[in-house]
Coordinates of N, CA and C in Angstrom, one line a residue:
Chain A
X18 N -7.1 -42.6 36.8 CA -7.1 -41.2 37.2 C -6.5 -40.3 36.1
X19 N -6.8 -39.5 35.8 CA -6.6 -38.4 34.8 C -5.7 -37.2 35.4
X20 N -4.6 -37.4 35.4 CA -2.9 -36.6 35.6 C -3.1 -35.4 34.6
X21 N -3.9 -35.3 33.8 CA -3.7 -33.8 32.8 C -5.0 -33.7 32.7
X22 N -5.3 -33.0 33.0 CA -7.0 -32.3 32.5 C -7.0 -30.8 32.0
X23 N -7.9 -30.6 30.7 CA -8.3 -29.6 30.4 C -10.0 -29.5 30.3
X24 N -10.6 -28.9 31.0 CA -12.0 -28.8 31.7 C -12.7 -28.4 30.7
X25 N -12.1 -27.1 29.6 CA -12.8 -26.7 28.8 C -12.7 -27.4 27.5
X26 N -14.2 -28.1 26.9 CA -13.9 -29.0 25.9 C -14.0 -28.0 24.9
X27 N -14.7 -27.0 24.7 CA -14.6 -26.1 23.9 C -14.6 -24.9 23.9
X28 N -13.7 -23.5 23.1 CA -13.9 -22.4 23.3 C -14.1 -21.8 22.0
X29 N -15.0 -20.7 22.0 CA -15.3 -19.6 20.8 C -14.5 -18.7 21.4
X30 N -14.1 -17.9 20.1 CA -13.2 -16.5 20.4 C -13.5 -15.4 18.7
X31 N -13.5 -14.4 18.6 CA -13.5 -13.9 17.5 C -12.6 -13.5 17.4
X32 N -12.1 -13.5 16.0 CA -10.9 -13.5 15.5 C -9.9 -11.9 15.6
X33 N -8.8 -12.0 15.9 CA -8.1 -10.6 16.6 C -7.9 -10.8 18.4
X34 N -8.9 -11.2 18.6 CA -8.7 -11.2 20.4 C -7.8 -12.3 20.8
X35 N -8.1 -12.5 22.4 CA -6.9 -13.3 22.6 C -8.1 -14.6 23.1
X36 N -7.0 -15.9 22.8 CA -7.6 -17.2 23.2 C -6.5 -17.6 24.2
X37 N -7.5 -18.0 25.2 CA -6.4 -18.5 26.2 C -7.6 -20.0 26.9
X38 N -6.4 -20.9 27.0 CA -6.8 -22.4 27.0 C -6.0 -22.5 27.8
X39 N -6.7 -23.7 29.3 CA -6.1 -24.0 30.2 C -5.9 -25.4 30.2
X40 N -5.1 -26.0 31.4 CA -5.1 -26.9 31.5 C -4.5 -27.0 33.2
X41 N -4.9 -28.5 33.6 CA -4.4 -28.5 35.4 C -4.0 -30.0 35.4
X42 N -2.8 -30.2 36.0 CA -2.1 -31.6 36.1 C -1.6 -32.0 37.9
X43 N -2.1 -33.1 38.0 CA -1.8 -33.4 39.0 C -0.5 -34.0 39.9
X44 N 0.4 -34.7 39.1 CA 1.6 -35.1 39.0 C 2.5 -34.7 39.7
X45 N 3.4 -34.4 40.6 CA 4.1 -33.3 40.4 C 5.2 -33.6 40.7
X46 N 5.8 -34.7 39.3 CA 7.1 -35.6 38.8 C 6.8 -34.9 37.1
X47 N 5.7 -34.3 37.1 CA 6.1 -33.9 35.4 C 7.0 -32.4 35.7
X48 N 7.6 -32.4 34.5 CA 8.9 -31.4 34.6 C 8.8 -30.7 33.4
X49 N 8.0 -31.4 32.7 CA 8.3 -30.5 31.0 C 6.4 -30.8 30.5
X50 N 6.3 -29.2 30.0 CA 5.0 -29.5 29.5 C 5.2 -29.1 27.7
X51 N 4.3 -29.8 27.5 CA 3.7 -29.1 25.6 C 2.5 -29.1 25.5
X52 N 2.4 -27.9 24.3 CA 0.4 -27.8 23.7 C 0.8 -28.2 22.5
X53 N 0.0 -29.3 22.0 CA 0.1 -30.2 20.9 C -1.2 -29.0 20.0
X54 N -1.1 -29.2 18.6 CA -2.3 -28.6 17.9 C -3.1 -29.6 17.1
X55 N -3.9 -29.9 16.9 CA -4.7 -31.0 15.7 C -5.7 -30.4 14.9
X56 N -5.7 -31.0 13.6 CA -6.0 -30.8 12.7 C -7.3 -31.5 12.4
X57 N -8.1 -31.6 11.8 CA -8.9 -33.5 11.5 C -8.1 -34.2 10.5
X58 N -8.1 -35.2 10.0 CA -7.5 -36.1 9.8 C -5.5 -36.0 9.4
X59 N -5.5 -35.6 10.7 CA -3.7 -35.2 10.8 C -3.4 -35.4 12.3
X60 N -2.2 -35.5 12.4 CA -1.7 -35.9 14.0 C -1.4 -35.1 14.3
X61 N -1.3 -35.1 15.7 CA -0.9 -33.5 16.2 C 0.6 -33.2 16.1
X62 N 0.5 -31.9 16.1 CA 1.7 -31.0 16.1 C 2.1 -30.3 16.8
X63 N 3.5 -30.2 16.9 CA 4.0 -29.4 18.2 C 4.1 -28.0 18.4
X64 N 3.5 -27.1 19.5 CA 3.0 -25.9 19.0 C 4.3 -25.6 19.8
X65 N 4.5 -25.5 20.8 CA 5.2 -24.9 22.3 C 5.5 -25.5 23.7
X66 N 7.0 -25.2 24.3 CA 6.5 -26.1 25.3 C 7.4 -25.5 26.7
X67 N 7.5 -25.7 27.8 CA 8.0 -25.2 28.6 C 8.4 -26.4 29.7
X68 N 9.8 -25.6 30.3 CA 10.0 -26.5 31.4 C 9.5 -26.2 32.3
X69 N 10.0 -26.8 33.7 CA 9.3 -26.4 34.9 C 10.3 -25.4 36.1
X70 N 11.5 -25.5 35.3 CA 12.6 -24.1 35.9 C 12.1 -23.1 35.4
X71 N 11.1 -23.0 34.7 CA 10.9 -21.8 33.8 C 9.1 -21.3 34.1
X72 N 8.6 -20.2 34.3 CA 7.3 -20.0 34.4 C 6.7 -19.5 32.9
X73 N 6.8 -18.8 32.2 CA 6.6 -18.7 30.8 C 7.7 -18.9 29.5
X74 N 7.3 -19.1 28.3 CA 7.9 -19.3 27.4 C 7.3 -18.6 26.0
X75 N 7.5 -18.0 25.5 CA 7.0 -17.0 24.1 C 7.7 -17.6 23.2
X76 N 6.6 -17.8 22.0 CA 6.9 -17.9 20.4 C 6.3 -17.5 19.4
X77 N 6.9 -16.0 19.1 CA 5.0 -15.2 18.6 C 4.1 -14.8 18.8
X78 N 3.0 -15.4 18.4 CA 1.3 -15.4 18.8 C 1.3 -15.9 19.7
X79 N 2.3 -17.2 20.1 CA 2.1 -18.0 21.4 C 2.7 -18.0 22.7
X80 N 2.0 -18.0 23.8 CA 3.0 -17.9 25.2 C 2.0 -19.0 26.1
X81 N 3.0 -19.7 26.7 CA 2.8 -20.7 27.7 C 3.2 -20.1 29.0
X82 N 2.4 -20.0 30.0 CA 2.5 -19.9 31.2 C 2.3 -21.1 32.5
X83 N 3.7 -21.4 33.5 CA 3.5 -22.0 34.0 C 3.3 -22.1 35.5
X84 N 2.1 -22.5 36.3 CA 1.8 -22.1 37.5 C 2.1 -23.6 38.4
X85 N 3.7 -23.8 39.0 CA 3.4 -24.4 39.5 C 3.0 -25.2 41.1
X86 N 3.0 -24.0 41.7 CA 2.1 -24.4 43.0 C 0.8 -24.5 42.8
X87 N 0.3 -24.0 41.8 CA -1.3 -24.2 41.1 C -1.1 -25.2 40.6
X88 N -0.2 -26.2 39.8 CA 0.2 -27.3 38.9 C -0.8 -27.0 38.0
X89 N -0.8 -25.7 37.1 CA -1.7 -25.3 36.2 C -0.9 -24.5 35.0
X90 N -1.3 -24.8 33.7 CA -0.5 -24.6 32.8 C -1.7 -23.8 31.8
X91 N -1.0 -22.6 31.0 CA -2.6 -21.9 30.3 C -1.3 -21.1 28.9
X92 N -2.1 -21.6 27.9 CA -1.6 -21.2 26.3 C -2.3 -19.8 26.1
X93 N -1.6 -19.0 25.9 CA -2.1 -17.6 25.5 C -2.0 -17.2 23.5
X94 N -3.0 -17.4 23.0 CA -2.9 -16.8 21.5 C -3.4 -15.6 21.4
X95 N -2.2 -14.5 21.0 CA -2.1 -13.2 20.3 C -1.8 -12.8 19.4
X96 N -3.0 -12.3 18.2 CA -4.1 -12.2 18.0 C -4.6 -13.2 17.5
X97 N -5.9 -13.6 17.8 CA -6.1 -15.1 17.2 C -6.9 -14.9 15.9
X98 N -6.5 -16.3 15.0 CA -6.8 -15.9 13.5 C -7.4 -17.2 13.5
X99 N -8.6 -17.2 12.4 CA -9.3 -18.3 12.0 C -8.8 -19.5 11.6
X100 N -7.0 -19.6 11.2 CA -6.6 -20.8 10.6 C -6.1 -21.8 12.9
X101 N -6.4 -20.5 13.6 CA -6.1 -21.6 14.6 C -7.4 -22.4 14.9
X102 N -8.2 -22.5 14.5 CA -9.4 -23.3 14.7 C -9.0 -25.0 14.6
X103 N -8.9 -25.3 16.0 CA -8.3 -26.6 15.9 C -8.5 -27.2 17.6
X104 N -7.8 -28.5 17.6 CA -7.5 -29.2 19.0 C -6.7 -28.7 20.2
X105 N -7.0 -28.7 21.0 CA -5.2 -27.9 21.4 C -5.6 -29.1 22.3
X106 N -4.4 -29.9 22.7 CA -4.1 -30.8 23.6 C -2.9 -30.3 24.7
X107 N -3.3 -30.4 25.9 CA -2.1 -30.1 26.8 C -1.3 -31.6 27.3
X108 N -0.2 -31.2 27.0 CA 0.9 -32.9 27.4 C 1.8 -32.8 28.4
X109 N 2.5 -33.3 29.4 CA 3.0 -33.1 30.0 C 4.0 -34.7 30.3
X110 N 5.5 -33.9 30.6 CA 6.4 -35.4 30.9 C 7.3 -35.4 31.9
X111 N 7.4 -36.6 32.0 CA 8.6 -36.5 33.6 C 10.1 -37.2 33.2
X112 N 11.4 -36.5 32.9 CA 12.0 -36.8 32.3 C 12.7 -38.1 33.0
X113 N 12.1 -38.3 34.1 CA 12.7 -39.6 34.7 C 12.1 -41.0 33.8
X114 N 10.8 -40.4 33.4 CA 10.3 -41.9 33.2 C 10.6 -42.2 31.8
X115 N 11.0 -43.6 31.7 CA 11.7 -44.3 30.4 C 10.5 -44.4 29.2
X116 N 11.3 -43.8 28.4 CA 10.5 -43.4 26.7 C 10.2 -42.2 26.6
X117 N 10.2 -40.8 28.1 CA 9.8 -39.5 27.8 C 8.3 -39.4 27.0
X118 N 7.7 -40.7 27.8 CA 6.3 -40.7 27.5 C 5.2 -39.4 28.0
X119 N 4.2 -38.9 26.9 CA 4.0 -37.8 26.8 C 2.7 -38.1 27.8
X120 N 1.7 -37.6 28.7 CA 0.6 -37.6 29.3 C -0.5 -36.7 28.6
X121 N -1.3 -37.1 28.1 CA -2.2 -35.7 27.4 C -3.5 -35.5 28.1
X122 N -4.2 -34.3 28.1 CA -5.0 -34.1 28.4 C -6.2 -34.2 27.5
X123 N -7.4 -33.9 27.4 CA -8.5 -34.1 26.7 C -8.7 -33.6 25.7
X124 N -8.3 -32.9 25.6 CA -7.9 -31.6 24.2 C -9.2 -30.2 24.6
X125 N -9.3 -28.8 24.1 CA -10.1 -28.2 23.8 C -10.0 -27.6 22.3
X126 N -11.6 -27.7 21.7 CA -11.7 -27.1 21.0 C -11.8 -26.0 20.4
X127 N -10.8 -25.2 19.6 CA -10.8 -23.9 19.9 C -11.3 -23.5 18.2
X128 N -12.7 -22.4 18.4 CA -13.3 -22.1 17.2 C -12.8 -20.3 17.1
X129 N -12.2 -20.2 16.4 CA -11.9 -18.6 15.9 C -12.7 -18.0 14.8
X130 N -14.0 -17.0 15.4 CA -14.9 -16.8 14.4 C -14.5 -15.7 13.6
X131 N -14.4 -15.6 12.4 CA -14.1 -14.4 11.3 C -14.9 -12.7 11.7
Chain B
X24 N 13.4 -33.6 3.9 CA 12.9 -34.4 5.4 C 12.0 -35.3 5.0
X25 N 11.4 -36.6 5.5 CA 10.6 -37.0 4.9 C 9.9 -37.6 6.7
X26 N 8.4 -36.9 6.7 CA 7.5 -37.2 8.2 C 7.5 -38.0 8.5
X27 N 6.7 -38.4 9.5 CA 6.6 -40.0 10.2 C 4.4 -40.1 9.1
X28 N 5.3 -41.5 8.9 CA 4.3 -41.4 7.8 C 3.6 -43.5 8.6
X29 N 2.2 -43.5 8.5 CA 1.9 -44.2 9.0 C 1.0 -45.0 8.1
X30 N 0.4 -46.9 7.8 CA -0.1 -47.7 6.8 C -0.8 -48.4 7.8
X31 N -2.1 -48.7 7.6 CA -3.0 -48.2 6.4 C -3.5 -47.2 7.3
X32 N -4.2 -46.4 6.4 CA -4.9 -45.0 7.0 C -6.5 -45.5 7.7
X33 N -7.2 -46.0 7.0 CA -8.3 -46.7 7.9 C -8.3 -48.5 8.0
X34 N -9.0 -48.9 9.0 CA -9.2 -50.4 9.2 C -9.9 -50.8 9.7
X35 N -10.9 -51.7 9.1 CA -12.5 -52.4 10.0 C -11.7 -54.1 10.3
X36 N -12.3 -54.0 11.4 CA -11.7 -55.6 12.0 C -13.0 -56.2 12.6
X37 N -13.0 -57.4 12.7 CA -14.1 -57.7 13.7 C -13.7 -58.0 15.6
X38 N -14.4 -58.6 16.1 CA -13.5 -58.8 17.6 C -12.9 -60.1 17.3
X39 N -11.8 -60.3 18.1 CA -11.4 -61.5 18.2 C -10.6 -61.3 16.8
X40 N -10.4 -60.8 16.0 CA -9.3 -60.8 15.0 C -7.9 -60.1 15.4
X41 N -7.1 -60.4 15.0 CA -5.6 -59.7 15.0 C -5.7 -58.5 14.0
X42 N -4.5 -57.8 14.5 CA -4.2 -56.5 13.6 C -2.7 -56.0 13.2
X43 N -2.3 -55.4 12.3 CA -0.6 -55.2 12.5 C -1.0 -53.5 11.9
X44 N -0.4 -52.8 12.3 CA -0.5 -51.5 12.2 C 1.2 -51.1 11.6
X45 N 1.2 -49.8 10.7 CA 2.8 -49.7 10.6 C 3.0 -48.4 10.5
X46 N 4.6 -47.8 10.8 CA 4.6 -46.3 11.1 C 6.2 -46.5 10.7
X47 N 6.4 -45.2 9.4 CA 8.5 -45.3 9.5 C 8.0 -43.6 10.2
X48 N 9.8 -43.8 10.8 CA 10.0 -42.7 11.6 C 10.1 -41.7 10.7
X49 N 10.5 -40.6 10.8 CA 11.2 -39.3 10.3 C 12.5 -39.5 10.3
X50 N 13.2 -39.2 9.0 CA 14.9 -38.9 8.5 C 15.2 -38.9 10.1
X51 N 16.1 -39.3 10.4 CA 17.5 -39.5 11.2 C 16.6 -39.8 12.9
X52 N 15.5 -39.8 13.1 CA 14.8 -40.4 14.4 C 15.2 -41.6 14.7
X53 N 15.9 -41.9 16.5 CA 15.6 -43.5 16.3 C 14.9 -44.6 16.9
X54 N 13.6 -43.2 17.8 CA 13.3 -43.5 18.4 C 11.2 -43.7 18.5
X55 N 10.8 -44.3 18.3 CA 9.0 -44.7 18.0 C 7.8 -45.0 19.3
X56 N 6.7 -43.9 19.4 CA 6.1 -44.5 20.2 C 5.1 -44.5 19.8
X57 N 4.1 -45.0 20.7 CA 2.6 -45.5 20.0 C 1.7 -45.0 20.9
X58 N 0.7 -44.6 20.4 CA -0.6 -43.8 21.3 C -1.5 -44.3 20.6
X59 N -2.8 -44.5 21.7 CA -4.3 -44.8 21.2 C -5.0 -43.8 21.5
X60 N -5.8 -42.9 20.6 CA -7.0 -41.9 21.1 C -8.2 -42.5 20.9
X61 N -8.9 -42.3 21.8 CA -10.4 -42.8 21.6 C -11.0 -41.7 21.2
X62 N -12.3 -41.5 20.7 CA -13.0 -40.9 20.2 C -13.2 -39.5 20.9
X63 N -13.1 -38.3 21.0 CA -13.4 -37.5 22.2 C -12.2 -37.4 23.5
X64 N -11.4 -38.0 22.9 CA -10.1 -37.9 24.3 C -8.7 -37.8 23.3
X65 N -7.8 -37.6 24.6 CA -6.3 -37.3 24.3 C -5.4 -38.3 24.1
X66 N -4.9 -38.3 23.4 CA -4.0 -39.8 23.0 C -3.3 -40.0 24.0
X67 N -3.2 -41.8 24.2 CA -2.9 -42.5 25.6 C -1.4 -43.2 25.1
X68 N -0.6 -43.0 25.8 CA 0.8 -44.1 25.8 C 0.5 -45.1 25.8
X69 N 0.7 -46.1 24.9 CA 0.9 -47.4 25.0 C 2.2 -47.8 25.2
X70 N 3.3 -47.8 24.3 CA 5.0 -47.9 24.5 C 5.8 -47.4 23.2
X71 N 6.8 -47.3 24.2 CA 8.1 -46.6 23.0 C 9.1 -47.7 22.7
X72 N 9.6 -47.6 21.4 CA 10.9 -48.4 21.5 C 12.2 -47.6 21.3
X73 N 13.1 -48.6 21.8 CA 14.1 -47.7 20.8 C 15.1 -48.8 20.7
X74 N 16.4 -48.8 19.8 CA 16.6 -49.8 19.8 C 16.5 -50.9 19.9
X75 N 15.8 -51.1 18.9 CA 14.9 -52.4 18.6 C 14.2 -53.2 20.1
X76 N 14.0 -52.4 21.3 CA 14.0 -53.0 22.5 C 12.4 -52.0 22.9
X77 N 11.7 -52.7 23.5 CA 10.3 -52.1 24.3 C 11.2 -50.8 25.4
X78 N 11.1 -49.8 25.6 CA 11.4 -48.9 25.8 C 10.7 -47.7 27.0
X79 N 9.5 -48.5 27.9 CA 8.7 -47.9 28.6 C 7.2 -48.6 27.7
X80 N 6.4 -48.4 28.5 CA 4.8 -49.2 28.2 C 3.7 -48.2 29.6
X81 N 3.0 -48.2 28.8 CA 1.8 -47.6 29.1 C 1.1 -48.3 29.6
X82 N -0.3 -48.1 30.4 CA -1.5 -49.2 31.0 C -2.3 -49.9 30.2
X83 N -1.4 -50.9 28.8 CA -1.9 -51.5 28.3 C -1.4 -52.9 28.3
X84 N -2.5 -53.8 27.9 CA -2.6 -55.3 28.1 C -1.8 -55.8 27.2
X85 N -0.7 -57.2 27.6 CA -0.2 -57.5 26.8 C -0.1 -58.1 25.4
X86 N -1.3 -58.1 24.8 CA -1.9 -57.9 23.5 C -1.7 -57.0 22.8
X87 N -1.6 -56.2 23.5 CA -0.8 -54.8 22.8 C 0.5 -55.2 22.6
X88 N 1.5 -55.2 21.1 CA 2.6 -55.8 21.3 C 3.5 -55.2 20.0
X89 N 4.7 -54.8 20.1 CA 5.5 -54.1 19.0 C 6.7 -54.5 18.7
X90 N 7.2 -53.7 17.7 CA 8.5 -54.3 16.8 C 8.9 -52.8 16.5
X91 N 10.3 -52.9 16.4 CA 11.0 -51.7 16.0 C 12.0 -52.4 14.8
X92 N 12.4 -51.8 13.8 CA 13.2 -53.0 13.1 C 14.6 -52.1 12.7
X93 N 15.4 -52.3 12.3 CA 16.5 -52.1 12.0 C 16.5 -50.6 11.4
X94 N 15.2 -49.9 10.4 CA 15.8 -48.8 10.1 C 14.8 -47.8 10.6
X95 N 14.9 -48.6 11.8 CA 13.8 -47.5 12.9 C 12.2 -47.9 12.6
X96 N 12.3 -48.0 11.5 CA 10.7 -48.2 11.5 C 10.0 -49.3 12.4
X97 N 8.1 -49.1 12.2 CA 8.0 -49.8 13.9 C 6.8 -50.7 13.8
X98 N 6.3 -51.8 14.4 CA 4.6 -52.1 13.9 C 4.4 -52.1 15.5
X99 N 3.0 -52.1 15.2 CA 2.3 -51.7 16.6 C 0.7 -53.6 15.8
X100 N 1.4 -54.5 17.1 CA 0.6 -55.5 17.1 C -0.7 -56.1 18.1
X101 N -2.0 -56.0 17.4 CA -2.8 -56.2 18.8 C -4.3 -57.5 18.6
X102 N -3.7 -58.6 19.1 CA -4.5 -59.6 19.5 C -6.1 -59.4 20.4
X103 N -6.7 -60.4 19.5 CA -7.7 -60.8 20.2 C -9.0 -59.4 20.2
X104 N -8.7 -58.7 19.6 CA -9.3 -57.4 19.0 C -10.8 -57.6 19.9
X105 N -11.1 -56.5 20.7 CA -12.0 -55.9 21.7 C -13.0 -54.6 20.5
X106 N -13.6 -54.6 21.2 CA -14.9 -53.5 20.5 C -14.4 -51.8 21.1
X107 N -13.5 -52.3 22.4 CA -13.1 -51.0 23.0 C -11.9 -50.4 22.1
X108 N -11.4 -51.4 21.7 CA -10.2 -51.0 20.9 C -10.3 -50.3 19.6
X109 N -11.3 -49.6 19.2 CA -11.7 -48.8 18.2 C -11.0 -47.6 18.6
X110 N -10.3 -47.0 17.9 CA -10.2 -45.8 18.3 C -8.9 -45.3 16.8
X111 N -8.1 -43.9 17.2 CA -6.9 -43.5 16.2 C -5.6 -44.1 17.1
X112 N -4.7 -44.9 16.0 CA -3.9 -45.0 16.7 C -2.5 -44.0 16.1
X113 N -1.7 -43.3 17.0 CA -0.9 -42.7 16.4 C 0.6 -43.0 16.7
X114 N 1.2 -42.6 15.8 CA 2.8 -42.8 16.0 C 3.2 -41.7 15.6
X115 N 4.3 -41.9 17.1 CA 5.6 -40.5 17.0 C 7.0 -41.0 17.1
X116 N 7.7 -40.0 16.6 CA 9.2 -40.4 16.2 C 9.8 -39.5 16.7
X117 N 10.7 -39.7 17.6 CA 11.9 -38.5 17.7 C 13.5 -39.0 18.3
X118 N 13.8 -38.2 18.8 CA 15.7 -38.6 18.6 C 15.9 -38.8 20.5
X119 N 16.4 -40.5 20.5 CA 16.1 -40.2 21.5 C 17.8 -39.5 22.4
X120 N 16.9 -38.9 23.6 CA 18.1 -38.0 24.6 C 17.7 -38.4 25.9
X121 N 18.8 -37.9 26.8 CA 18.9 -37.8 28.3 C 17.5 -36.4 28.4
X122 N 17.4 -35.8 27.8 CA 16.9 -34.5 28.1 C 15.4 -34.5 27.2
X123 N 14.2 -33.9 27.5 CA 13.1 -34.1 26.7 C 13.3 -33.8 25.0
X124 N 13.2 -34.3 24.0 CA 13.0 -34.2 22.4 C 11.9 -33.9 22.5
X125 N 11.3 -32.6 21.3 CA 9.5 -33.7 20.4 C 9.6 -34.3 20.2
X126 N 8.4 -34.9 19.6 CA 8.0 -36.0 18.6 C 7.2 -35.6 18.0
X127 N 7.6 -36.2 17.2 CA 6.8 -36.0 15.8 C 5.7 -36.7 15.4
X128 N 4.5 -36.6 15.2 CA 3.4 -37.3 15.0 C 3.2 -37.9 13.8
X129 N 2.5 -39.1 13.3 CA 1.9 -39.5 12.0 C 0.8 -38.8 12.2
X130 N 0.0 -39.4 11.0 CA -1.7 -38.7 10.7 C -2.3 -39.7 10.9
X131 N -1.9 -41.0 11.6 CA -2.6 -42.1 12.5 C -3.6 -43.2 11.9
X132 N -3.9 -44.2 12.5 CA -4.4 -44.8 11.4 C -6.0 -45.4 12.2
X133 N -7.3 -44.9 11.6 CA -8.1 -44.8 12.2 C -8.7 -46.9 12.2
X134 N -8.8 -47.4 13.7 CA -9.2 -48.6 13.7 C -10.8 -48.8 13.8
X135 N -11.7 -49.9 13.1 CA -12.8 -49.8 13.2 C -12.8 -51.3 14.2
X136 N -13.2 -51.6 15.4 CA -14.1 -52.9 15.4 C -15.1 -53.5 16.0
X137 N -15.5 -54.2 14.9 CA -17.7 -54.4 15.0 C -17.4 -55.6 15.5

């Protein structure tokens, strides 16, 4: 059973607007989420992340919003630029469980066109 | 600083052969986990260590099997090699806490097996 899903495998956006990428988790022992970013041949990287005391979190271009009676989580990029063309993976963890092992979802593809 | 840097970058295996994979952590991390992505999906927990001890484990078979060694660094060992077991495998590093850390990713090391 799949605890983190992101539905949309891919999104186009033109460059300047805003990209927003969802995700929906079923769990509701995860307490801390992150959007991972990937690159092709590179591991992902930590974009932003939020707890679950908290409904949003801003870092720049980036804001995470957290819904959790929805158990729905959605990355907001303002203004989006062509170098974000990349994976976005949504992760989520339950800080009870030993190793603060991460759950990922499927990733979406996100294409920012010039 | 020096990243979580992971050996060898690609590997073709046949089935039924063994494999040793290897990942050092990042400056002052002490703590390693291991993720498989398959082709088209989000990288899956397999286990963390930490102190040289298995540290939590993922829904994988005991074939799947690891080492942490003394200056953190980690091998990720897997018997009896399946066709399913193709995929990126990646390693992350971070410091372990009571409270959630990142982790840090390698650039993963892509497995082939025919």
């Amino acid at each position: 059973d799949q605890q983190v899903k992101q539905n949309s495998p891919s999104l186009s956006v033109q460059e300047g607007r805003i990209s927003i990428l969802n995700c929906d988790y079923t769990n509701s022992m995860f307490d801390y989420f992150l959007w991972y970013k990937k690159y092709p041949a590179e591991g992902p990287t930590f974009l932003i992340s939020i707890s679950s005391i908290k409904d949003k979190n801003e870092d720049g271009r980036f804001t995470v919003f957290l819904n959790k009676s929805a158990k729905h989580l959605s990355l907001h990029i303002v203004p989006s630029q062509p170098g974000d063309s990349a994976v976005y993976f949504c992760a989520a963890s339950a800080l009870r469980n030993a190793g603060n092992m991460l759950t990922f979802g499927g990733g979406t593809r996100l294409m920012v066109k010039p | 600083e020096t990243g979580v840097t992971q050996s060898p970058t690609h590997l073709i295996k046949t089935r039924g052969q063994q494999v040793t994979l290897r990942c050092s952590s990042q400056s002052g991390h002490n703590t390693v986990s291991w993720y498989q992505q398959a082709l088209g999906q989000g990288p899956q927990f397999i286990f963390q260590y930490y102190r040289e001890e298995e540290n939590g484990r993922g829904n994988f078979p005991p074939r799947f099997s690891g080492l942490q060694f003394p200056n953190y660094s980690s091998e990720l060992n897997v018997n009896a090699l399946e066709l399913d077991d193709s995929a990126l495998y990646l390693c992350a590093s971070s410091l372990f806490s009571s409270s959630y850390n990142e982790q840090f990713f390698g650039p993963g090391t892509r497995l082939t097996v025919l």
